[in-house]
Amino acid sequence: MLLDQLGRPLRDLRISVTDRCNLRCTYCMPAEVFGPDYAFLPRSEVLSFEEIERLSRAFVSLGVRKLRITGGEPTLRRDLPELIGRLTAIPGVEDVALTTNGLLLPRLSRDLAAAGLRRVTVSLDSLDPEVFGRMNGLGVSPEKVLDGIDAALQAGMRVKLNTVVQRGVNDTGLREFWLALRDRAVVRFIEFMDVGNHNGWNLDSVVPSREVLARLSADGQGTEFRPLDPAHPGEVAARYTDGAGHEVGMISSVTAPFCGDCTRARVSAVGVLYTCLFSGAGTDLRAPLRAGATDDDLRTLLTRVWSGRRDRYSEERGEATRARPKVEMSHIGG
Ligand code: SAM
């Protein structure tokens, strides 16, 4: 089995299919930076479906079992269901997932499901129209995302929900948020992370997962959340149950980093391989692909990169590491 320098296998591949997005979330793609004059990638620079499929096959031959399509906003990529169909057909792939803001799911869910997509992760940070509108930078209403979630459910897909919690921004009413959504989706609260270079992150804006859990429990009826076993190895969300059949997940990348279990490789929209969400530099896979590399050449390159991997940014997080430039979330995906 292919292992990195810290003994971690290669199991998951996250592929960003576009750097464009139809929201301007303040913590990810703030409108001041990603405005009308921002130069998004020209189409020729972005990996084609053929290139993504070839790379995915090479990764799968080295141990990857799970593929996640992300972005930018992946549903903006034209003919996305075709890509899903190509990826679900690769022998050895056990799971294909999509991370999306949900806005285009009413239009796309049926085709995505027909192409073999079984589940989606939808991002939604608040049900308060004012708070959500401010956070997404464009005043888009949470109803639009809820319509997307419903469309995915109607198409037979399972839904998980990602909620980034920022102190003083969307950290009131977390219990009500969870109560309103728990029957439609497994809600996972994510600690606000210092990804990218533009979101003004500081530790004070992080609401630790244990605080979120305490707030969910504060219902005056003594509800206690009990930890559940991980659904699968390398699961990043700690899962909890309220004892009445409802689940909630906590992704504590800041207060309880999980680098030791990290089995993820990430490929940006232009085909750069990153071995950590917080990397500043990666390995160009597009150049060899376009220069006629054979499958063996690709496997050799991937093996070299993975076997040399020693990233553990979240465990080392501190002043010095934070000052390093990092890849933008919109290039690498979540
Ligand atoms: N556009 C898609 C979406 O909205 O899900 C996919 C890409 S988005 C970058 C993936 C996930 O990263 C979203 O759930 C988003 O909330 C999360 N994210 C972005 N910046 C983050 C940050 N600084 N800390 C924690 N999560 C973040």
Short mmCIF file of C-alpha atoms and ligand atoms in Angstrom, two decimals:
data_model
loop_
_atom_site.label_atom_id
_atom_site.label_comp_id
_atom_site.label_asym_id
_atom_site.label_seq_id
_atom_site.Cartn_x
_atom_site.Cartn_y
_atom_site.Cartn_z
CA MET A 1 0.00 0.00 0.00
CA LEU A 2 1.21 3.49 -0.83
CA LEU A 3 1.95 5.37 2.42
CA ASP A 4 3.26 8.85 3.07
CA GLN A 5 6.07 9.81 5.47
CA LEU A 6 3.66 9.66 8.42
CA GLY A 7 2.22 6.27 7.44
CA ARG A 8 -1.01 7.67 5.96
CA PRO A 9 -2.53 5.88 2.94
CA LEU A 10 -4.00 7.64 -0.10
CA ARG A 11 -7.77 7.05 -0.02
CA ASP A 12 -9.62 10.20 -1.05
CA LEU A 13 -9.32 12.54 -3.98
CA ARG A 14 -11.00 15.96 -4.11
CA ILE A 15 -11.16 17.50 -7.52
CA SER A 16 -11.99 21.13 -8.13
CA VAL A 17 -13.69 21.54 -11.50
CA THR A 18 -13.90 25.35 -11.66
CA ASP A 19 -12.60 28.42 -9.82
CA ARG A 20 -15.87 30.29 -10.46
CA CYS A 21 -18.72 30.63 -7.99
CA ASN A 22 -22.21 32.12 -8.00
CA LEU A 23 -21.82 33.31 -4.39
CA ARG A 24 -19.31 35.63 -2.76
CA CYS A 25 -19.10 34.24 0.75
CA THR A 26 -17.17 36.72 2.84
CA TYR A 27 -14.93 34.04 4.35
CA CYS A 28 -14.12 32.32 1.06
CA MET A 29 -14.45 34.52 -2.05
CA PRO A 30 -15.08 38.04 -0.71
CA ALA A 31 -16.58 40.38 -3.33
CA GLU A 32 -13.88 43.01 -2.70
CA VAL A 33 -11.28 40.56 -4.01
CA PHE A 34 -13.36 38.49 -6.43
CA GLY A 35 -15.14 41.43 -8.06
CA PRO A 36 -16.24 42.12 -11.66
CA ASP A 37 -12.63 42.65 -12.76
CA TYR A 38 -11.27 39.48 -11.22
CA ALA A 39 -9.53 37.33 -13.81
CA PHE A 40 -11.00 33.85 -13.54
CA LEU A 41 -9.29 31.01 -15.32
CA PRO A 42 -9.80 30.74 -19.06
CA ARG A 43 -11.37 27.46 -20.13
CA SER A 44 -8.20 26.19 -21.79
CA GLU A 45 -6.39 26.20 -18.45
CA VAL A 46 -8.99 24.14 -16.64
CA LEU A 47 -8.69 20.35 -16.81
CA SER A 48 -11.01 18.75 -19.34
CA PHE A 49 -13.28 15.84 -18.36
CA GLU A 50 -10.91 13.46 -20.20
CA GLU A 51 -7.99 14.76 -18.15
CA ILE A 52 -9.92 14.53 -14.88
CA GLU A 53 -10.95 10.96 -15.69
CA ARG A 54 -7.39 9.93 -16.57
CA LEU A 55 -5.99 11.40 -13.38
CA SER A 56 -8.77 9.81 -11.33
CA ARG A 57 -8.00 6.39 -12.80
CA ALA A 58 -4.32 6.83 -11.91
CA PHE A 59 -5.22 7.82 -8.35
CA VAL A 60 -7.62 4.89 -8.03
CA SER A 61 -4.88 2.50 -9.13
CA LEU A 62 -2.86 3.78 -6.15
CA GLY A 63 -5.56 3.27 -3.55
CA VAL A 64 -8.11 6.08 -3.87
CA ARG A 65 -11.66 4.82 -3.26
CA LYS A 66 -13.58 8.05 -2.78
CA LEU A 67 -13.87 10.98 -5.17
CA ARG A 68 -15.37 14.35 -4.30
CA ILE A 69 -16.13 17.02 -6.86
CA THR A 70 -15.84 20.56 -5.61
CA GLY A 71 -14.88 24.08 -6.71
CA GLY A 72 -15.50 27.08 -6.87
CA GLU A 73 -19.07 26.04 -7.43
CA PRO A 74 -18.93 22.71 -9.29
CA THR A 75 -22.49 22.94 -10.63
CA LEU A 76 -21.37 25.90 -12.77
CA ARG A 77 -19.23 23.52 -14.79
CA ARG A 78 -21.05 22.73 -17.99
CA ASP A 79 -22.21 19.11 -18.43
CA LEU A 80 -21.29 18.15 -14.87
CA PRO A 81 -23.51 15.01 -14.97
CA GLU A 82 -21.33 13.71 -17.80
CA LEU A 83 -18.27 13.94 -15.55
CA ILE A 84 -20.13 12.22 -12.71
CA GLY A 85 -21.05 9.41 -15.09
CA ARG A 86 -17.42 8.98 -16.15
CA LEU A 87 -16.20 8.89 -12.54
CA THR A 88 -18.84 6.54 -11.13
CA ALA A 89 -17.96 4.10 -13.92
CA ILE A 90 -14.30 3.75 -12.85
CA PRO A 91 -13.74 0.28 -11.39
CA GLY A 92 -12.60 0.54 -7.76
CA VAL A 93 -14.42 3.80 -7.03
CA GLU A 94 -16.70 3.15 -4.07
CA ASP A 95 -18.10 6.59 -3.60
CA VAL A 96 -18.51 9.79 -5.61
CA ALA A 97 -19.74 12.91 -3.82
CA LEU A 98 -20.33 16.56 -4.67
CA THR A 99 -19.91 19.65 -2.51
CA THR A 100 -22.18 22.47 -3.65
CA ASN A 101 -23.96 25.59 -2.47
CA GLY A 102 -27.14 23.94 -3.76
CA LEU A 103 -28.44 26.85 -5.86
CA LEU A 104 -28.48 24.91 -9.12
CA LEU A 105 -29.66 21.59 -7.70
CA PRO A 106 -33.30 22.18 -8.66
CA ARG A 107 -32.14 22.18 -12.28
CA LEU A 108 -29.50 19.46 -12.06
CA SER A 109 -30.44 16.92 -9.41
CA ARG A 110 -32.26 14.49 -11.66
CA ASP A 111 -29.42 14.32 -14.18
CA LEU A 112 -26.80 14.02 -11.44
CA ALA A 113 -28.68 11.16 -9.81
CA ALA A 114 -29.18 9.46 -13.17
CA ALA A 115 -25.42 9.71 -13.74
CA GLY A 116 -24.83 7.75 -10.53
CA LEU A 117 -24.48 10.43 -7.86
CA ARG A 118 -25.89 9.07 -4.60
CA ARG A 119 -25.16 11.94 -2.25
CA VAL A 120 -24.41 15.64 -2.05
CA THR A 121 -22.98 17.89 0.61
CA VAL A 122 -24.71 21.26 0.58
CA SER A 123 -23.27 24.34 2.27
CA LEU A 124 -25.68 26.57 4.20
CA ASP A 125 -24.57 28.91 6.96
CA SER A 126 -27.82 30.36 8.29
CA LEU A 127 -31.60 30.23 7.88
CA ASP A 128 -31.87 33.91 8.75
CA PRO A 129 -32.24 35.69 5.38
CA GLU A 130 -30.34 38.72 6.58
CA VAL A 131 -27.44 36.79 8.06
CA PHE A 132 -27.18 34.38 5.15
CA GLY A 133 -27.54 37.18 2.60
CA ARG A 134 -24.69 39.05 4.23
CA MET A 135 -22.48 35.96 4.52
CA ASN A 136 -22.96 34.92 0.90
CA GLY A 137 -22.12 38.45 -0.24
CA LEU A 138 -25.00 38.64 -2.74
CA GLY A 139 -28.11 38.71 -0.58
CA VAL A 140 -29.22 35.27 -1.79
CA SER A 141 -32.02 33.84 0.35
CA PRO A 142 -31.64 30.55 2.28
CA GLU A 143 -34.89 29.41 0.63
CA LYS A 144 -32.98 28.96 -2.62
CA VAL A 145 -30.62 26.53 -0.92
CA LEU A 146 -33.51 24.71 0.76
CA ASP A 147 -35.10 24.27 -2.68
CA GLY A 148 -31.83 22.70 -3.82
CA ILE A 149 -31.76 20.34 -0.85
CA ASP A 150 -35.35 19.29 -1.51
CA ALA A 151 -34.59 18.69 -5.18
CA ALA A 152 -31.65 16.45 -4.25
CA LEU A 153 -33.81 14.49 -1.80
CA GLN A 154 -36.56 14.11 -4.39
CA ALA A 155 -34.01 12.75 -6.84
CA GLY A 156 -33.15 10.07 -4.27
CA MET A 157 -29.83 11.48 -3.07
CA ARG A 158 -28.72 11.67 0.55
CA VAL A 159 -27.83 15.11 1.81
CA LYS A 160 -25.27 16.33 4.31
CA LEU A 161 -25.15 19.97 5.24
CA ASN A 162 -21.98 21.97 5.98
CA THR A 163 -22.27 25.01 8.19
CA VAL A 164 -19.23 27.17 8.89
CA VAL A 165 -19.67 28.87 12.25
CA GLN A 166 -18.16 32.30 12.82
CA ARG A 167 -18.39 34.03 16.16
CA GLY A 168 -20.50 37.16 16.05
CA VAL A 169 -21.67 36.36 12.52
CA ASN A 170 -23.93 33.26 12.52
CA ASP A 171 -23.43 31.69 15.92
CA THR A 172 -26.79 32.57 17.42
CA GLY A 173 -29.70 30.16 17.01
CA LEU A 174 -27.53 27.15 16.21
CA ARG A 175 -29.93 24.84 18.00
CA GLU A 176 -32.93 26.19 16.08
CA PHE A 177 -30.95 25.79 12.85
CA TRP A 178 -30.22 22.17 13.63
CA LEU A 179 -33.83 21.47 14.70
CA ALA A 180 -35.16 22.93 11.45
CA LEU A 181 -32.87 20.88 9.24
CA ARG A 182 -32.08 17.62 11.01
CA ASP A 183 -34.88 15.65 9.34
CA ARG A 184 -33.72 16.60 5.87
CA ALA A 185 -29.97 16.37 6.23
CA VAL A 186 -27.14 15.46 8.57
CA VAL A 187 -25.91 18.85 9.72
CA ARG A 188 -22.19 19.25 10.30
CA PHE A 189 -20.88 22.35 12.02
CA ILE A 190 -17.42 23.36 10.82
CA GLU A 191 -14.93 25.45 12.74
CA PHE A 192 -13.98 28.53 10.71
CA MET A 193 -10.52 27.82 9.25
CA ASP A 194 -7.58 29.95 8.17
CA VAL A 195 -7.69 28.74 4.57
CA GLY A 196 -6.68 31.06 1.74
CA ASN A 197 -5.29 34.54 2.24
CA HIS A 198 -8.30 36.85 2.19
CA ASN A 199 -10.73 35.98 4.94
CA GLY A 200 -9.25 37.92 7.87
CA TRP A 201 -9.24 34.81 10.03
CA ASN A 202 -8.37 35.03 13.69
CA LEU A 203 -8.74 32.59 16.51
CA ASP A 204 -11.38 34.72 18.25
CA SER A 205 -13.76 34.18 15.34
CA VAL A 206 -13.64 30.39 15.76
CA VAL A 207 -16.45 28.85 17.80
CA PRO A 208 -14.98 25.60 19.14
CA SER A 209 -17.08 22.51 18.40
CA ARG A 210 -17.45 21.73 22.10
CA GLU A 211 -19.15 25.11 22.50
CA VAL A 212 -21.48 24.40 19.56
CA LEU A 213 -22.38 21.04 21.11
CA ALA A 214 -23.05 22.69 24.47
CA ARG A 215 -25.38 25.15 22.77
CA LEU A 216 -27.25 22.35 20.99
CA SER A 217 -27.73 20.62 24.32
CA ALA A 218 -29.08 23.72 26.05
CA ASP A 219 -32.76 22.97 25.48
CA GLY A 220 -33.79 23.04 29.14
CA GLN A 221 -34.69 19.33 28.90
CA GLY A 222 -31.27 17.92 29.67
CA THR A 223 -30.63 16.62 26.13
CA GLU A 224 -27.19 15.05 26.03
CA PHE A 225 -25.28 14.25 22.88
CA ARG A 226 -23.45 10.95 22.85
CA PRO A 227 -20.51 10.29 20.48
CA LEU A 228 -21.09 7.77 17.67
CA ASP A 229 -18.42 5.61 16.08
CA PRO A 230 -16.97 6.98 12.84
CA ALA A 231 -19.05 5.96 9.82
CA HIS A 232 -15.83 5.01 8.02
CA PRO A 233 -12.07 5.27 8.59
CA GLY A 234 -10.71 8.77 8.03
CA GLU A 235 -14.14 10.36 8.71
CA VAL A 236 -13.37 13.97 9.60
CA ALA A 237 -16.65 14.81 11.32
CA ALA A 238 -17.05 13.60 14.89
CA ARG A 239 -20.61 12.27 14.94
CA TYR A 240 -23.03 12.64 17.84
CA THR A 241 -26.56 11.48 18.55
CA ASP A 242 -29.15 13.08 20.80
CA GLY A 243 -30.41 9.62 21.75
CA ALA A 244 -33.67 10.20 19.83
CA GLY A 245 -32.36 9.16 16.44
CA HIS A 246 -30.98 12.52 15.35
CA GLU A 247 -27.39 12.97 14.36
CA VAL A 248 -25.09 15.97 14.22
CA GLY A 249 -21.47 16.25 13.07
CA MET A 250 -18.65 18.47 14.30
CA ILE A 251 -15.64 19.24 12.14
CA SER A 252 -13.04 20.59 14.54
CA SER A 253 -10.17 21.35 12.21
CA VAL A 254 -8.89 24.10 14.51
CA THR A 255 -9.41 22.80 18.05
CA ALA A 256 -8.93 19.07 17.34
CA PRO A 257 -6.96 18.70 14.11
CA PHE A 258 -7.15 15.36 12.34
CA CYS A 259 -3.95 15.47 10.26
CA GLY A 260 -2.96 12.05 11.62
CA ASP A 261 -5.91 10.49 9.77
CA CYS A 262 -5.75 12.63 6.64
CA THR A 263 -5.89 10.42 3.56
CA ARG A 264 -6.86 13.18 1.10
CA ALA A 265 -5.20 14.44 -2.01
CA ARG A 266 -6.58 17.53 -3.74
CA VAL A 267 -6.35 18.54 -7.36
CA SER A 268 -7.10 22.16 -8.28
CA ALA A 269 -9.07 23.20 -11.36
CA VAL A 270 -5.82 23.69 -13.29
CA GLY A 271 -4.50 20.28 -12.30
CA VAL A 272 -2.13 21.12 -9.45
CA LEU A 273 -1.90 18.39 -6.82
CA TYR A 274 -1.91 19.57 -3.21
CA THR A 275 -1.31 17.23 -0.31
CA CYS A 276 -2.83 19.61 2.26
CA LEU A 277 -5.69 22.14 2.27
CA PHE A 278 -3.22 24.68 3.66
CA SER A 279 -0.41 24.12 1.16
CA GLY A 280 1.26 27.04 -0.53
CA ALA A 281 2.60 25.01 -3.42
CA GLY A 282 1.71 21.84 -5.23
CA THR A 283 2.77 19.61 -8.11
CA ASP A 284 1.66 20.37 -11.64
CA LEU A 285 -0.08 17.33 -13.15
CA ARG A 286 -1.50 19.13 -16.18
CA ALA A 287 1.87 19.74 -17.83
CA PRO A 288 2.82 16.05 -17.95
CA LEU A 289 -0.75 15.11 -18.93
CA ARG A 290 -0.66 17.51 -21.88
CA ALA A 291 2.89 16.51 -22.80
CA GLY A 292 1.81 12.92 -23.39
CA ALA A 293 2.69 11.22 -20.10
CA THR A 294 1.75 7.54 -20.02
CA ASP A 295 -0.37 6.06 -17.23
CA ASP A 296 2.82 4.64 -15.73
CA ASP A 297 4.47 8.08 -15.83
CA LEU A 298 1.49 9.54 -13.98
CA ARG A 299 1.50 6.78 -11.38
CA THR A 300 5.25 7.26 -10.81
CA LEU A 301 4.78 10.98 -10.29
CA LEU A 302 1.83 10.54 -7.91
CA THR A 303 3.72 7.88 -5.97
CA ARG A 304 6.72 10.16 -5.59
CA VAL A 305 4.60 13.04 -4.30
CA TRP A 306 2.49 10.96 -1.90
CA SER A 307 5.38 8.97 -0.51
CA GLY A 308 7.21 12.23 0.29
CA ARG A 309 4.18 13.83 1.96
CA ARG A 310 4.65 15.05 5.50
CA ASP A 311 2.08 17.89 5.80
CA ARG A 312 0.33 18.38 9.13
CA TYR A 313 -0.53 22.05 8.98
CA SER A 314 -3.46 22.05 11.38
CA GLU A 315 -1.42 20.31 14.05
CA GLU A 316 1.41 22.81 13.63
CA ARG A 317 -0.85 25.85 13.31
CA GLY A 318 0.77 28.93 14.85
CA GLU A 319 1.95 32.42 14.01
CA ALA A 320 4.75 31.23 11.74
CA THR A 321 2.65 28.75 9.75
CA ARG A 322 -0.21 31.23 9.38
CA ALA A 323 2.05 33.79 7.74
CA ARG A 324 2.82 31.42 4.85
CA PRO A 325 0.88 32.10 1.65
CA LYS A 326 -1.72 29.40 0.97
CA VAL A 327 -3.70 28.21 -2.00
CA GLU A 328 -7.12 29.85 -2.32
CA MET A 329 -10.14 27.78 -1.28
CA SER A 330 -11.81 28.68 -4.60
CA HIS A 331 -8.97 26.94 -6.45
CA ILE A 332 -8.74 23.83 -4.35
CA GLY A 333 -12.27 23.38 -2.99
CA GLY A 334 -13.22 22.44 0.57
N1 SAM B 1 -19.13 26.04 -3.72
C1 SAM B 1 -19.21 24.78 -3.06
C2 SAM B 1 -19.89 24.92 -1.72
O1 SAM B 1 -20.36 26.01 -1.40
O2 SAM B 1 -20.00 23.92 -1.00
C3 SAM B 1 -17.91 24.01 -2.95
C4 SAM B 1 -16.67 24.77 -2.59
S1 SAM B 1 -16.66 25.51 -0.99
C5 SAM B 1 -15.04 26.20 -0.98
C6 SAM B 1 -16.55 24.08 0.05
C7 SAM B 1 -16.81 24.27 1.51
O3 SAM B 1 -15.74 24.98 2.09
C8 SAM B 1 -18.07 25.04 1.86
O4 SAM B 1 -18.83 24.25 2.74
C9 SAM B 1 -17.54 26.26 2.56
O5 SAM B 1 -18.42 26.72 3.54
C10 SAM B 1 -16.25 25.74 3.15
N2 SAM B 1 -15.32 26.81 3.50
C11 SAM B 1 -14.86 27.79 2.71
N3 SAM B 1 -14.02 28.59 3.41
C12 SAM B 1 -13.94 28.08 4.66
C13 SAM B 1 -13.25 28.45 5.85
N4 SAM B 1 -12.47 29.52 5.88
N5 SAM B 1 -13.40 27.68 6.95
C14 SAM B 1 -14.21 26.60 6.92
N6 SAM B 1 -14.88 26.19 5.84
C15 SAM B 1 -14.76 26.92 4.72
#
